[in-house]
PDB file of C-alpha atoms in Angstrom:
ATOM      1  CA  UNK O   1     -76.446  45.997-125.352  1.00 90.00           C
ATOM      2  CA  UNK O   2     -72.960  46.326-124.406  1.00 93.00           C
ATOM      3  CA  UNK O   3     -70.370  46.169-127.300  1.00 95.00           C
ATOM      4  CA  UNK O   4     -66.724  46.139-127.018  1.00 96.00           C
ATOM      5  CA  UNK O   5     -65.079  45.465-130.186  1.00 96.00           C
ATOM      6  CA  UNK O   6     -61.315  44.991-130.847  1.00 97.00           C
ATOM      7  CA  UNK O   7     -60.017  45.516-134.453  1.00 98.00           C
ATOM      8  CA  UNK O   8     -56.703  45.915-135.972  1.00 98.00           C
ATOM      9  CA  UNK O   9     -55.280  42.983-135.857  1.00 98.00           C
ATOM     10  CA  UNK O  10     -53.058  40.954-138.349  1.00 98.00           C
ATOM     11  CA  UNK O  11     -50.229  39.223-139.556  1.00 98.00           C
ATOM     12  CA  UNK O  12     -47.074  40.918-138.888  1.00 98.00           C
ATOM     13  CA  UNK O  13     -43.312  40.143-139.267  1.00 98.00           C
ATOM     14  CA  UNK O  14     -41.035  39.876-135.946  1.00 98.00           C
ATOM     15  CA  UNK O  15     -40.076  43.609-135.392  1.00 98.00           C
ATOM     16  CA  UNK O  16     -43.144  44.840-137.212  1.00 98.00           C
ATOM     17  CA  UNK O  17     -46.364  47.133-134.913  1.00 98.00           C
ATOM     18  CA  UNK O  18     -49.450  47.106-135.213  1.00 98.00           C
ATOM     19  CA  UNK O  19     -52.148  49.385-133.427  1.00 98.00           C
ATOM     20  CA  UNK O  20     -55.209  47.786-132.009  1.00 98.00           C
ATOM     21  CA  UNK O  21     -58.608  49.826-131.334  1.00 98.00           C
ATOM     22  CA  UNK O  22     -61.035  49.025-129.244  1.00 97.00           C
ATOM     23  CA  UNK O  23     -64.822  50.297-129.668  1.00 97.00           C
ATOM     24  CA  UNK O  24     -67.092  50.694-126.472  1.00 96.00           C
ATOM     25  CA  UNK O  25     -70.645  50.861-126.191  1.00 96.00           C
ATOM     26  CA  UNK O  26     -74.110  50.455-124.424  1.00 95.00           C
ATOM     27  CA  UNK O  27     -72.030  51.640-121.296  1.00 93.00           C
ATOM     28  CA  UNK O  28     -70.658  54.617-119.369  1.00 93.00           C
ATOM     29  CA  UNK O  29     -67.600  54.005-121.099  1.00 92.00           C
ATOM     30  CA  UNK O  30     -65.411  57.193-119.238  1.00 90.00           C
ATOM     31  CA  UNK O  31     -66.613  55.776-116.003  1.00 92.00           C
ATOM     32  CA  UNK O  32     -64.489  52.077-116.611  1.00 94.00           C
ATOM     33  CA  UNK O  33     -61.153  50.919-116.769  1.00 95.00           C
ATOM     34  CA  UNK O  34     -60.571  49.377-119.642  1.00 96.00           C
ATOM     35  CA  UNK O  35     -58.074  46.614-120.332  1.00 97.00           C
ATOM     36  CA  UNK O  36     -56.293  44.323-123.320  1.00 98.00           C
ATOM     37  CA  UNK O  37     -55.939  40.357-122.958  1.00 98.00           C
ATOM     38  CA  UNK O  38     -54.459  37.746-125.092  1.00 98.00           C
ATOM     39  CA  UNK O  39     -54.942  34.430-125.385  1.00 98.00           C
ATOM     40  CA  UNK O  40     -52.805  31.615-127.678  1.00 96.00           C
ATOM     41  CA  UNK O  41     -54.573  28.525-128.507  1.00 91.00           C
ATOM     42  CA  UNK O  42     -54.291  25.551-125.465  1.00 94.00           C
ATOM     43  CA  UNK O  43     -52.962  28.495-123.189  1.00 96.00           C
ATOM     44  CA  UNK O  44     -54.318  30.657-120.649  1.00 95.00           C
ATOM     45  CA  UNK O  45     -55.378  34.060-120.871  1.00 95.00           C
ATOM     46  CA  UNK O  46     -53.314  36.728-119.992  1.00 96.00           C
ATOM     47  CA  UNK O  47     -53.381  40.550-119.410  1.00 97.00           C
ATOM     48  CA  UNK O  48     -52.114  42.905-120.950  1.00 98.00           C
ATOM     49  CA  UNK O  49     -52.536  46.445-120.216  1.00 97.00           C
ATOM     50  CA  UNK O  50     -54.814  48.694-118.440  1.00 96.00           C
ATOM     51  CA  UNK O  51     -55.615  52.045-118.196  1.00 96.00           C
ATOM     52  CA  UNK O  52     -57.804  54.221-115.951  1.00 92.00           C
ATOM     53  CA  UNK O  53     -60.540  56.237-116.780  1.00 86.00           C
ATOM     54  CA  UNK O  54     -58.062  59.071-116.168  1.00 76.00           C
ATOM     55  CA  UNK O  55     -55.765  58.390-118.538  1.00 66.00           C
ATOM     56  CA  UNK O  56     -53.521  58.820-115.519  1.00 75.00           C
ATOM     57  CA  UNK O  57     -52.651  55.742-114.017  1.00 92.00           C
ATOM     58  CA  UNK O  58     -51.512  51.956-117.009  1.00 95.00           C
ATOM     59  CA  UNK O  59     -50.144  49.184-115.845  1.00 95.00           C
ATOM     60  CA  UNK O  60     -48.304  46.372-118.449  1.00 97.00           C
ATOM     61  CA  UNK O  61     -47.323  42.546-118.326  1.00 97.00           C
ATOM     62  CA  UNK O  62     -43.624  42.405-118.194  1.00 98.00           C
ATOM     63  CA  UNK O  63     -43.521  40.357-121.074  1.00 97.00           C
ATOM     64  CA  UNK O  64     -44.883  43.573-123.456  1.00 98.00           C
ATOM     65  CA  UNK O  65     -43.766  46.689-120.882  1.00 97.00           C
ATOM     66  CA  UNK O  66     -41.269  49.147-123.037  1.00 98.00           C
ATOM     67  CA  UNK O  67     -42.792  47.609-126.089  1.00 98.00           C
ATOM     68  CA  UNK O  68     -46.322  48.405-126.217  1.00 98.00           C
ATOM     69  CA  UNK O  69     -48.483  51.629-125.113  1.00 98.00           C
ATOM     70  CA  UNK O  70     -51.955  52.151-124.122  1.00 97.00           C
ATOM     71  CA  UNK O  71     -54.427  55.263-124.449  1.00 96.00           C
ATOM     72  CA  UNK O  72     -57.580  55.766-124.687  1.00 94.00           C
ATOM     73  CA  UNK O  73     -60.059  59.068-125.778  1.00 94.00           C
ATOM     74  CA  UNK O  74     -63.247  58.784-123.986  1.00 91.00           C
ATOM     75  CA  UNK O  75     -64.995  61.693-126.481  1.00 93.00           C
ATOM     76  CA  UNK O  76     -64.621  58.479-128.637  1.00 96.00           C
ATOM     77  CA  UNK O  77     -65.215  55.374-126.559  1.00 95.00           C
ATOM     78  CA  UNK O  78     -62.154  54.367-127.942  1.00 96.00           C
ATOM     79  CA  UNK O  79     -59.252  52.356-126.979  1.00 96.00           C
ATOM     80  CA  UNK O  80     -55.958  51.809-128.404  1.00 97.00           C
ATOM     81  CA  UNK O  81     -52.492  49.337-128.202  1.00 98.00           C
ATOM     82  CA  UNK O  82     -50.076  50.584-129.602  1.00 98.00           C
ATOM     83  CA  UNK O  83     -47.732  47.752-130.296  1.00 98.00           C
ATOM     84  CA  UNK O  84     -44.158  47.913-131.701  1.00 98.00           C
ATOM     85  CA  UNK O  85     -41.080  45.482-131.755  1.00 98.00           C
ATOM     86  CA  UNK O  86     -43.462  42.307-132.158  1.00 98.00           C
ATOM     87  CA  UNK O  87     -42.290  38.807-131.523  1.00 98.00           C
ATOM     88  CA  UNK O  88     -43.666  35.719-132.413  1.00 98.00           C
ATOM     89  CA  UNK O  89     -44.282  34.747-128.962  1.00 97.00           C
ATOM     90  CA  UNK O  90     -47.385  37.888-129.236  1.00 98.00           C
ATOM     91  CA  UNK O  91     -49.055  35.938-131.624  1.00 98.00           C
ATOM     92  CA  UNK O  92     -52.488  35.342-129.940  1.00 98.00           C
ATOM     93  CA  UNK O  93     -56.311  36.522-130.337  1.00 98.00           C
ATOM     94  CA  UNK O  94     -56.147  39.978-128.440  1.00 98.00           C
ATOM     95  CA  UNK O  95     -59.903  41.314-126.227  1.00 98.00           C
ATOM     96  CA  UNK O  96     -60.753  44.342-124.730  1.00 97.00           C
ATOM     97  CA  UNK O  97     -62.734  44.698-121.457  1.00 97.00           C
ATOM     98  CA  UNK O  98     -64.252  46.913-119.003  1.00 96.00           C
ATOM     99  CA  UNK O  99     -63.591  46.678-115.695  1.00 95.00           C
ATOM    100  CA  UNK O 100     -65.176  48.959-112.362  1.00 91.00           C
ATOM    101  CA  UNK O 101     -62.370  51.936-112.078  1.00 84.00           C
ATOM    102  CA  UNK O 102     -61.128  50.523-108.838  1.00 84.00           C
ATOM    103  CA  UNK O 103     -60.439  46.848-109.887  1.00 85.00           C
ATOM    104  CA  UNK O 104     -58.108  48.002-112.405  1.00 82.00           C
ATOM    105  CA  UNK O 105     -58.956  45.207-114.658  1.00 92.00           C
ATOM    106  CA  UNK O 106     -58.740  42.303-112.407  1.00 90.00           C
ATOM    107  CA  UNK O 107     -62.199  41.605-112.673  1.00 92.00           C
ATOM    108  CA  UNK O 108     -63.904  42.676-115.882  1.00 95.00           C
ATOM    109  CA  UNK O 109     -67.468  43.245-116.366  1.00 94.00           C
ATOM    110  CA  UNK O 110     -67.621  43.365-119.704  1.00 95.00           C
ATOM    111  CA  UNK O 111     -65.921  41.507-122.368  1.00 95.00           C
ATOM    112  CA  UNK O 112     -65.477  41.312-126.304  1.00 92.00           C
ATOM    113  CA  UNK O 113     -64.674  39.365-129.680  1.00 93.00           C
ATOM    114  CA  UNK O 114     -61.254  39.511-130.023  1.00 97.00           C
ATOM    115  CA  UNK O 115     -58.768  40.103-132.931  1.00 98.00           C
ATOM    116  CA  UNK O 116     -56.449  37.910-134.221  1.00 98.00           C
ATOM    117  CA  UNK O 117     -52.597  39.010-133.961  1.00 98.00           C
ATOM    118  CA  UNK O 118     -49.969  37.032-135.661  1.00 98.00           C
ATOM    119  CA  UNK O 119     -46.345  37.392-135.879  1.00 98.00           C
ATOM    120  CA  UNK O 120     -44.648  35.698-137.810  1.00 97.00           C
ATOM    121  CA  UNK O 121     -40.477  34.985-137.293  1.00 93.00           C
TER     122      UNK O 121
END
């Protein structure tokens, strides 16, 4: 049964971080790219980040690039977003999802519950 399970989330104030995790399993989990999405209520979902299963190669939205940082540590199936400097406008229910290493996220396989992040101004 796959599993991927984002946790962390929370209220925050504007200018406030928080670090998201992400547990994987019932898949190769070093063998995916694995990316964040957000989605606000009554608008559409949006990526993130990614990151390869290299470690070598993330990619951001513009509206969260300088702010937040992904890794990830495959001995752990685990991913992380780090996320600093929040806004309000962040405030959304954050998933984590699997994708084939050469879609880069475009096109997850897997997907999972979210977390809720809210910022508050």
């Amino acid at each position: 049964d796959v599993q991927l399970q984002a946790s962390g989330g929370g209220l925050v104030q504007a200018g406030g971080s928080l670090t998201l995790s992400c547990a994987a399993s019932g898949f190769t989990f070093d063998d995916y790219a694995i990316g964040w999405f957000r989605q606000a209520p009554g608008e559409e979902r949006e990526g993130v980040s990614c990151i390869s299963k290299t470690d070598g190669s993330t990619t951001y939205a513009d509206s969260v690039k300088g702010r937040f940082t992904i890794s990830r540590d495959n001995a752990k199936n685990m991913v992380y977003l780090q996320m600093n400097s929040l806004k309000p406008e962040d405030t959304a229910v954050y998933y984590c999802a699997a994708d084939r290493p050469w879609r880069l996220c475009l096109k997850p396989d897997y997907w999972g519950q979210g977390t809720q992040v809210t910022v508050s101004s």
